Amino acid sequence: MGVRSLTGRRELLDTAQAALTGCPGVLFHGPAGIGKSVLVTALMASLATHGRSAGTVLHCSPAEEDARLPFVGLIDLFARVPEGCLKALAPEPRAALRAVLLRGREPAGDQSRLAVRVAVLEVLRTLAAAGPVLLLIDDLQWFDEPSAEVLAFAVRRVEGLDIRMVAAERVADGEQPERLRCCPPGTVELPVPPLADGEVAHLLRTGIGADLAPAVLRAIQDAAAGNPWYALELGRAATRDGAPVGFGRTLSVPRRLRALLLAQVRTLPETARRTLLVTSAAARPTLTLLRAAGLHDPAADLAEAERLGVATADADGIVRFRHPLIRAAVYADAPEYSRRQAHALLAHAVTEPAEQARHLALAHPHEDETTARALMSAAESARRDGAPDAAFELAGLAVRRTPGDRPADRADRLLTAADYACDAGRLDEAGQAAETVLAESGSARQRVRARLILLRNAGQALEGARDLIEEGLRDADGDPEAEAWLHHWAAVRGLLCGELEEAARHARRAARQAARAGDTDTRIGALATLARVRSLAGEPVAADAALEEALTLVGGADAGPESWGLIRMRAILALDSDMVTEARAQVAGLLAEIGEFAGVEEVMATLVSLTRIQVRSGDCREALRTAARCSRAMAETGVQAAPALYAAALAATAGGTADEARHLAEQAVRTSEADGDRLFLLRALAVLGQAELLVGDPRGAAAAVEALQRVRELGEAMSAADPPLLHWYSDLAEALVILGETDAAGAVIRETRTRVSGATPGSVLAALERAEGLREAGLGRAKEGAVRLRAAVDRLRRLPLPVELVRTLIALGAVERRSRRRNAARMVLGEALETATRIGAAPLAARARDELARLEAGERSAETGAGGPELTPTEARIAGLVGGGATNREVAAELFISVKTVEGALSRVYRKVGVRSRTALAHAMAVAVIASGAAVDTVDDDQVRPPAQAVTTSQPDRVRIPRALDTRR
């Protein structure tokens, strides 16, 4: 492969390593260039790195021309065998072996051939007696037949000896290895699979040291079909060539790759080669199409190609090349005039308008207005049919066929192509087209359209787009429709950047100007944006009014693509109002409706909304799948989008793991910050806070407070007050309680209460009650805390929010457990575990199991008389640090809390443990560690035992002080 990369091969390498520990050999097999040799080399390096000595290594890497030379494989394999091993052989086997090793005459007759086999076997036994032996044969398919026969004889007889074999054999796609007989019985066969598209992209970045344009990368991924060597060769050729792909331009296939792939094709008769060229030029080649194109006997030609393993026609007459790169190589190898002839034949044979227009354009590569118009018509048809990629390619061809004396038409078509590119997620191509028009066009309206494409292309990163919008407004002056477009984008920018009042002002102005211009689509979009702004500002009535006006204009919720964004917005408003069932039905129906006809932006927005709904409704497993689908949709564009990362992180907090959720949330935060997208930064920080709470220890709580404080500050700066924000404030209060910052938690709760109104959803009230209950318990008022938590549970039982219910049940169970109300604790924790398991909420299920385990441990302690006062993890950490000699200020810095909090917590510790001084506390904690087998969470980070994958919906477990140390008794 040239680059010693293990991209996409780590798991296969681990499998091979494991196989070699219990099996006599490993045989990698697969097509040329798939990476077998790299795996063999990596396996050897890995064995050496892990100190597993191979002892004697007999190595052979034959080439194709070696296969015709008798015993050359054996000569290479035995090149490192000491002469002493040969001298120890009996005379006849020694003479026979020396002869095949070109140290004597070549053996003749059956007896001499048998002597060679015996000699090789005896040499292997002698080597194995001195230490491990490894036979290493790369390209086993070129191992000459006489050597293969000798090796096959020997390896069948080495059972019980310390002899292993690692080999690689080239086989065609889907075929089985033919040289397994050369490997010891029991050898593990490991097919080397193609790389995934993402792995190919990573390999190209690291292998050629450059980023390829998305269109080129996609073309290489399609042509290489997961073959790493092919991908690297195509990538290097693309960087040398520098020509774009698309608009009728094809991928450059380097000469040496064509020579390898087409060696047999070039031996075919001229008629068969012509048939293969026409086949390679067709989008969907069939025997019927090839006959319609005027080819005399395509079936006979393809039979010749099938005999050589190049291409085949199946029972339905569909023609396929053995590998996509062969198709690309056949097309690239043909002269330009032959390609044009092939497209001309196909233009008369195909019936689908878009495909016919494409072939006409490629058959006549010159400027022609009639051809350009036909291509634009075909592009519009392709877009209506849900094929934005094809629409973009056809519109791009139309641009190239537009006569030079029609610059306005060319610019309009280039802008249309850019729109289609945006639909297809091909952002680089869209941006290049828009920049070209912006630089060349003398039309103010065309320049406005170009800026609109650049704004759309920016995705969430609109913070720096103010100048672009203002420049556009200067060009749009006096054109109410163009002004409406730009004011709408200004509103969207204001929404994303947290400038809600400015966003509302621009949205209203966009709606007015659009009404003046009769532009219903822009008016609808502006009203939808106004609805989002009002919703975020905590004004649901105003949001509903704007949304209903937009739906009336569009003709209702069944109006097709124009209504999709409005349906999604109505679903989110329903979700925020706890109408989860209605929200889920609306978005699920929308996703089914848009199917393959929507652009990548529409699909992603719908999937993000559906993930949010599924998490709240308790469809945790489905949420993981939806978020993964969203990530795949964005990966195809080559752009890392904050909404997709946010959705993945949110799903992970519900059904994944703490580490995964934190990692994804951190990525979402960084991407949102880079984009200047405060709307999704709010959400990403909130999910990061929830992910940190999953850790279940003071450090996680401290990190959660840091993230959620930023949410609070951003929300205040934006004047936001929507239900999700109030939920996040409650999470902040819970995190502060865990750290012992009960005063700060109380301040957050009181502030949030001031924002509560009669329209506040029940889930927000329940979240506040949960935070209040935990704070009461944290202040030592467990009875009052349990009352608040039961009120929250009762409220949530009336809502379709199982995740929130489970969180609150666990919080209640933990408080009941610490209050020694064990039966009540067991009942609510059992319900929490059953519900969490049923909905797939893995972190919550783990938390419930952990609480139940603590309950059982507490009961056992009570039975043995070992029970005593408990310290929370924060109190235990403070006690341990103080006992170790740390000052209050040092403790505060270590735990990321205030000195005042340390002082308050230390007073509670003194009271619980029954001591009055730091010295007495140090003694009590030391004895506690000894008494509990050093298992309490006190002294250092290694002793902190957070519950695995646990959502901290209540204070973590308290440390129990043995009764013998409780001086109050």
mmCIF file of N, CA and C in Angstrom, residues 775-852:
data_model
loop_
_atom_site.group_PDB
_atom_site.id
_atom_site.type_symbol
_atom_site.label_atom_id
_atom_site.label_comp_id
_atom_site.label_asym_id
_atom_site.label_seq_id
_atom_site.Cartn_x
_atom_site.Cartn_y
_atom_site.Cartn_z
ATOM 1 N N ARG A 775 -32.226 19.542 47.711
ATOM 2 C CA ARG A 775 -31.598 20.576 48.539
ATOM 3 C C ARG A 775 -32.034 20.424 49.997
ATOM 4 N N GLU A 776 -33.323 20.160 50.206
ATOM 5 C CA GLU A 776 -33.796 19.968 51.578
ATOM 6 C C GLU A 776 -33.056 18.800 52.226
ATOM 7 N N ALA A 777 -32.919 17.715 51.483
ATOM 8 C CA ALA A 777 -32.202 16.555 52.024
ATOM 9 C C ALA A 777 -30.750 16.904 52.280
ATOM 10 N N GLY A 778 -30.149 17.703 51.399
ATOM 11 C CA GLY A 778 -28.761 18.104 51.573
ATOM 12 C C GLY A 778 -28.554 18.970 52.794
ATOM 13 N N LEU A 779 -29.604 19.668 53.226
ATOM 14 C CA LEU A 779 -29.533 20.507 54.426
ATOM 15 C C LEU A 779 -29.851 19.705 55.689
ATOM 16 N N GLY A 780 -30.067 18.396 55.503
ATOM 17 C CA GLY A 780 -30.374 17.555 56.655
ATOM 18 C C GLY A 780 -31.850 17.433 56.942
ATOM 19 N N ARG A 781 -32.692 17.999 56.082
ATOM 20 C CA ARG A 781 -34.140 17.922 56.276
ATOM 21 C C ARG A 781 -34.716 16.883 55.328
ATOM 22 N N ALA A 782 -34.390 15.615 55.598
ATOM 23 C CA ALA A 782 -34.750 14.519 54.695
ATOM 24 C C ALA A 782 -36.258 14.371 54.554
ATOM 25 N N LYS A 783 -37.004 14.535 55.651
ATOM 26 C CA LYS A 783 -38.450 14.362 55.600
ATOM 27 C C LYS A 783 -39.083 15.375 54.641
ATOM 28 N N GLU A 784 -38.664 16.643 54.782
ATOM 29 C CA GLU A 784 -39.193 17.682 53.887
ATOM 30 C C GLU A 784 -38.771 17.419 52.446
ATOM 31 N N GLY A 785 -37.525 16.959 52.281
ATOM 32 C CA GLY A 785 -37.055 16.645 50.930
ATOM 33 C C GLY A 785 -37.877 15.553 50.288
ATOM 34 N N ALA A 786 -38.210 14.510 51.059
ATOM 35 C CA ALA A 786 -39.003 13.403 50.513
ATOM 36 C C ALA A 786 -40.388 13.881 50.103
ATOM 37 N N VAL A 787 -40.968 14.796 50.855
ATOM 38 C CA VAL A 787 -42.291 15.326 50.504
ATOM 39 C C VAL A 787 -42.241 16.020 49.143
ATOM 40 N N ARG A 788 -41.221 16.869 48.926
ATOM 41 C CA ARG A 788 -41.095 17.566 47.633
ATOM 42 C C ARG A 788 -40.895 16.560 46.496
ATOM 43 N N LEU A 789 -40.078 15.552 46.741
ATOM 44 C CA LEU A 789 -39.795 14.561 45.704
ATOM 45 C C LEU A 789 -41.033 13.730 45.379
ATOM 46 N N ARG A 790 -41.846 13.403 46.382
ATOM 47 C CA ARG A 790 -43.073 12.655 46.098
ATOM 48 C C ARG A 790 -44.039 13.506 45.279
ATOM 49 N N ALA A 791 -44.068 14.790 45.562
ATOM 50 C CA ALA A 791 -44.925 15.688 44.766
ATOM 51 C C ALA A 791 -44.474 15.699 43.309
ATOM 52 N N ALA A 792 -43.146 15.709 43.088
ATOM 53 C CA ALA A 792 -42.623 15.672 41.718
ATOM 54 C C ALA A 792 -42.972 14.355 41.042
ATOM 55 N N VAL A 793 -42.860 13.242 41.783
ATOM 56 C CA VAL A 793 -43.210 11.932 41.220
ATOM 57 C C VAL A 793 -44.683 11.908 40.831
ATOM 58 N N ASP A 794 -45.543 12.385 41.707
ATOM 59 C CA ASP A 794 -46.983 12.394 41.415
ATOM 60 C C ASP A 794 -47.279 13.227 40.169
ATOM 61 N N ARG A 795 -46.589 14.359 40.045
ATOM 62 C CA ARG A 795 -46.817 15.216 38.877
ATOM 63 C C ARG A 795 -46.376 14.503 37.591
ATOM 64 N N LEU A 796 -45.228 13.840 37.656
ATOM 65 C CA LEU A 796 -44.683 13.180 36.461
ATOM 66 C C LEU A 796 -45.466 11.939 36.070
ATOM 67 N N ARG A 797 -46.133 11.312 37.033
ATOM 68 C CA ARG A 797 -46.949 10.136 36.676
ATOM 69 C C ARG A 797 -48.092 10.518 35.739
ATOM 70 N N ARG A 798 -48.440 11.786 35.726
ATOM 71 C CA ARG A 798 -49.521 12.243 34.848
ATOM 72 C C ARG A 798 -49.016 12.668 33.475
ATOM 73 N N LEU A 799 -47.686 12.563 33.254
ATOM 74 C CA LEU A 799 -47.087 13.021 32.001
ATOM 75 C C LEU A 799 -46.362 11.863 31.299
ATOM 76 N N PRO A 800 -46.286 11.884 29.972
ATOM 77 C CA PRO A 800 -45.607 10.797 29.243
ATOM 78 C C PRO A 800 -44.095 11.015 29.175
ATOM 79 N N LEU A 801 -43.465 11.143 30.351
ATOM 80 C CA LEU A 801 -42.045 11.482 30.430
ATOM 81 C C LEU A 801 -41.328 10.463 31.326
ATOM 82 N N PRO A 802 -41.152 9.224 30.867
ATOM 83 C CA PRO A 802 -40.591 8.179 31.727
ATOM 84 C C PRO A 802 -39.171 8.444 32.191
ATOM 85 N N VAL A 803 -38.349 9.107 31.366
ATOM 86 C CA VAL A 803 -36.975 9.390 31.787
ATOM 87 C C VAL A 803 -36.976 10.325 32.992
ATOM 88 N N GLU A 804 -37.775 11.375 32.927
ATOM 89 C CA GLU A 804 -37.868 12.303 34.058
ATOM 90 C C GLU A 804 -38.433 11.601 35.290
ATOM 91 N N LEU A 805 -39.396 10.722 35.087
ATOM 92 C CA LEU A 805 -39.975 9.987 36.205
ATOM 93 C C LEU A 805 -38.921 9.107 36.877
ATOM 94 N N VAL A 806 -38.131 8.410 36.075
ATOM 95 C CA VAL A 806 -37.103 7.543 36.637
ATOM 96 C C VAL A 806 -36.073 8.365 37.413
ATOM 97 N N ARG A 807 -35.637 9.472 36.850
ATOM 98 C CA ARG A 807 -34.688 10.337 37.566
ATOM 99 C C ARG A 807 -35.219 10.707 38.943
ATOM 100 N N THR A 808 -36.502 11.051 38.988
ATOM 101 C CA THR A 808 -37.084 11.517 40.242
ATOM 102 C C THR A 808 -37.310 10.357 41.210
ATOM 103 N N LEU A 809 -37.696 9.209 40.707
ATOM 104 C CA LEU A 809 -37.842 8.030 41.563
ATOM 105 C C LEU A 809 -36.505 7.662 42.219
ATOM 106 N N ILE A 810 -35.419 7.726 41.447
ATOM 107 C CA ILE A 810 -34.102 7.405 42.003
ATOM 108 C C ILE A 810 -33.724 8.413 43.081
ATOM 109 N N ALA A 811 -34.009 9.688 42.821
ATOM 110 C CA ALA A 811 -33.716 10.712 43.832
ATOM 111 C C ALA A 811 -34.509 10.448 45.106
ATOM 112 N N LEU A 812 -35.799 10.119 44.942
ATOM 113 C CA LEU A 812 -36.634 9.822 46.107
ATOM 114 C C LEU A 812 -36.130 8.574 46.828
ATOM 115 N N GLY A 813 -35.783 7.535 46.074
ATOM 116 C CA GLY A 813 -35.292 6.308 46.687
ATOM 117 C C GLY A 813 -34.027 6.540 47.484
ATOM 118 N N ALA A 814 -33.126 7.376 46.961
ATOM 119 C CA ALA A 814 -31.874 7.652 47.670
ATOM 120 C C ALA A 814 -32.147 8.387 48.981
ATOM 121 N N VAL A 815 -33.061 9.355 48.948
ATOM 122 C CA VAL A 815 -33.386 10.092 50.171
ATOM 123 C C VAL A 815 -34.067 9.175 51.180
ATOM 124 N N GLU A 816 -34.994 8.330 50.703
ATOM 125 C CA GLU A 816 -35.663 7.391 51.615
ATOM 126 C C GLU A 816 -34.649 6.421 52.221
ATOM 127 N N ARG A 817 -33.717 5.969 51.445
ATOM 128 C CA ARG A 817 -32.696 5.038 51.951
ATOM 129 C C ARG A 817 -31.892 5.696 53.057
ATOM 130 N N ARG A 818 -31.483 6.939 52.823
ATOM 131 C CA ARG A 818 -30.653 7.612 53.822
ATOM 132 C C ARG A 818 -31.444 7.963 55.080
ATOM 133 N N SER A 819 -32.784 8.002 54.927
ATOM 134 C CA SER A 819 -33.633 8.254 56.092
ATOM 135 C C SER A 819 -34.014 6.954 56.790
ATOM 136 N N ARG A 820 -33.426 5.838 56.348
ATOM 137 C CA ARG A 820 -33.669 4.503 56.917
ATOM 138 C C ARG A 820 -35.103 4.021 56.660
ATOM 139 N N ARG A 821 -35.790 4.612 55.659
ATOM 140 C CA ARG A 821 -37.114 4.103 55.266
ATOM 141 C C ARG A 821 -36.887 3.091 54.143
ATOM 142 N N ARG A 822 -36.420 1.920 54.542
ATOM 143 C CA ARG A 822 -35.898 0.972 53.560
ATOM 144 C C ARG A 822 -36.989 0.376 52.677
ATOM 145 N N ASN A 823 -38.130 0.083 53.220
ATOM 146 C CA ASN A 823 -39.204 -0.504 52.402
ATOM 147 C C ASN A 823 -39.664 0.482 51.332
ATOM 148 N N ALA A 824 -39.835 1.742 51.749
ATOM 149 C CA ALA A 824 -40.227 2.770 50.776
ATOM 150 C C ALA A 824 -39.153 2.941 49.712
ATOM 151 N N ALA A 825 -37.883 2.923 50.134
ATOM 152 C CA ALA A 825 -36.784 3.067 49.180
ATOM 153 C C ALA A 825 -36.770 1.908 48.191
ATOM 154 N N ARG A 826 -36.956 0.684 48.713
ATOM 155 C CA ARG A 826 -36.922 -0.491 47.830
ATOM 156 C C ARG A 826 -38.052 -0.436 46.798
ATOM 157 N N MET A 827 -39.188 0.037 47.191
ATOM 158 C CA MET A 827 -40.328 0.080 46.284
ATOM 159 C C MET A 827 -40.082 1.059 45.132
ATOM 160 N N VAL A 828 -39.648 2.283 45.467
ATOM 161 C CA VAL A 828 -39.475 3.272 44.395
ATOM 162 C C VAL A 828 -38.248 2.955 43.542
ATOM 163 N N LEU A 829 -37.197 2.422 44.148
ATOM 164 C CA LEU A 829 -36.012 2.082 43.350
ATOM 165 C C LEU A 829 -36.281 0.886 42.451
ATOM 166 N N GLY A 830 -37.081 -0.062 42.934
ATOM 167 C CA GLY A 830 -37.458 -1.184 42.075
ATOM 168 C C GLY A 830 -38.257 -0.725 40.872
ATOM 169 N N GLU A 831 -39.186 0.202 41.097
ATOM 170 C CA GLU A 831 -39.947 0.753 39.980
ATOM 171 C C GLU A 831 -39.028 1.494 39.002
ATOM 172 N N ALA A 832 -38.083 2.253 39.552
ATOM 173 C CA ALA A 832 -37.144 2.991 38.703
ATOM 174 C C ALA A 832 -36.332 2.041 37.841
ATOM 175 N N LEU A 833 -35.834 0.953 38.449
ATOM 176 C CA LEU A 833 -35.015 0.000 37.691
ATOM 177 C C LEU A 833 -35.831 -0.679 36.603
ATOM 178 N N GLU A 834 -37.047 -1.088 36.928
ATOM 179 C CA GLU A 834 -37.888 -1.765 35.936
ATOM 180 C C GLU A 834 -38.193 -0.833 34.764
ATOM 181 N N THR A 835 -38.529 0.398 35.055
ATOM 182 C CA THR A 835 -38.863 1.358 33.987
ATOM 183 C C THR A 835 -37.642 1.695 33.144
ATOM 184 N N ALA A 836 -36.520 1.961 33.801
ATOM 185 C CA ALA A 836 -35.301 2.308 33.066
ATOM 186 C C ALA A 836 -34.867 1.163 32.156
ATOM 187 N N THR A 837 -34.955 -0.059 32.640
ATOM 188 C CA THR A 837 -34.580 -1.221 31.824
ATOM 189 C C THR A 837 -35.508 -1.353 30.626
ATOM 190 N N ARG A 838 -36.804 -1.148 30.858
ATOM 191 C CA ARG A 838 -37.780 -1.297 29.781
ATOM 192 C C ARG A 838 -37.570 -0.275 28.675
ATOM 193 N N ILE A 839 -37.242 0.962 29.024
ATOM 194 C CA ILE A 839 -37.115 2.010 28.002
ATOM 195 C C ILE A 839 -35.702 2.101 27.434
ATOM 196 N N GLY A 840 -34.774 1.298 27.964
ATOM 197 C CA GLY A 840 -33.408 1.319 27.437
ATOM 198 C C GLY A 840 -32.557 2.447 27.964
ATOM 199 N N ALA A 841 -32.929 2.995 29.122
ATOM 200 C CA ALA A 841 -32.150 4.090 29.722
ATOM 201 C C ALA A 841 -31.018 3.484 30.544
ATOM 202 N N ALA A 842 -29.947 3.094 29.870
ATOM 203 C CA ALA A 842 -28.861 2.347 30.524
ATOM 204 C C ALA A 842 -28.238 3.094 31.701
ATOM 205 N N PRO A 843 -27.913 4.381 31.592
ATOM 206 C CA PRO A 843 -27.304 5.070 32.741
ATOM 207 C C PRO A 843 -28.229 5.106 33.955
ATOM 208 N N LEU A 844 -29.519 5.333 33.721
ATOM 209 C CA LEU A 844 -30.460 5.372 34.835
ATOM 210 C C LEU A 844 -30.654 3.991 35.446
ATOM 211 N N ALA A 845 -30.668 2.960 34.616
ATOM 212 C CA ALA A 845 -30.790 1.603 35.140
ATOM 213 C C ALA A 845 -29.586 1.280 36.031
ATOM 214 N N ALA A 846 -28.398 1.680 35.614
ATOM 215 C CA ALA A 846 -27.200 1.444 36.420
ATOM 216 C C ALA A 846 -27.283 2.198 37.739
ATOM 217 N N ARG A 847 -27.791 3.406 37.700
ATOM 218 C CA ARG A 847 -27.934 4.208 38.912
ATOM 219 C C ARG A 847 -28.915 3.547 39.880
ATOM 220 N N ALA A 848 -30.034 3.052 39.342
ATOM 221 C CA ALA A 848 -31.026 2.395 40.194
ATOM 222 C C ALA A 848 -30.450 1.124 40.814
ATOM 223 N N ARG A 849 -29.729 0.339 40.024
ATOM 224 C CA ARG A 849 -29.101 -0.878 40.559
ATOM 225 C C ARG A 849 -28.101 -0.525 41.659
ATOM 226 N N ASP A 850 -27.360 0.548 41.451
ATOM 227 C CA ASP A 850 -26.364 0.963 42.439
ATOM 228 C C ASP A 850 -27.036 1.359 43.748
ATOM 229 N N GLU A 851 -28.130 2.095 43.660
ATOM 230 C CA GLU A 851 -28.855 2.504 44.867
ATOM 231 C C GLU A 851 -29.432 1.290 45.585
ATOM 232 N N LEU A 852 -29.954 0.331 44.836
ATOM 233 C CA LEU A 852 -30.491 -0.878 45.464
ATOM 234 C C LEU A 852 -29.384 -1.667 46.161
#
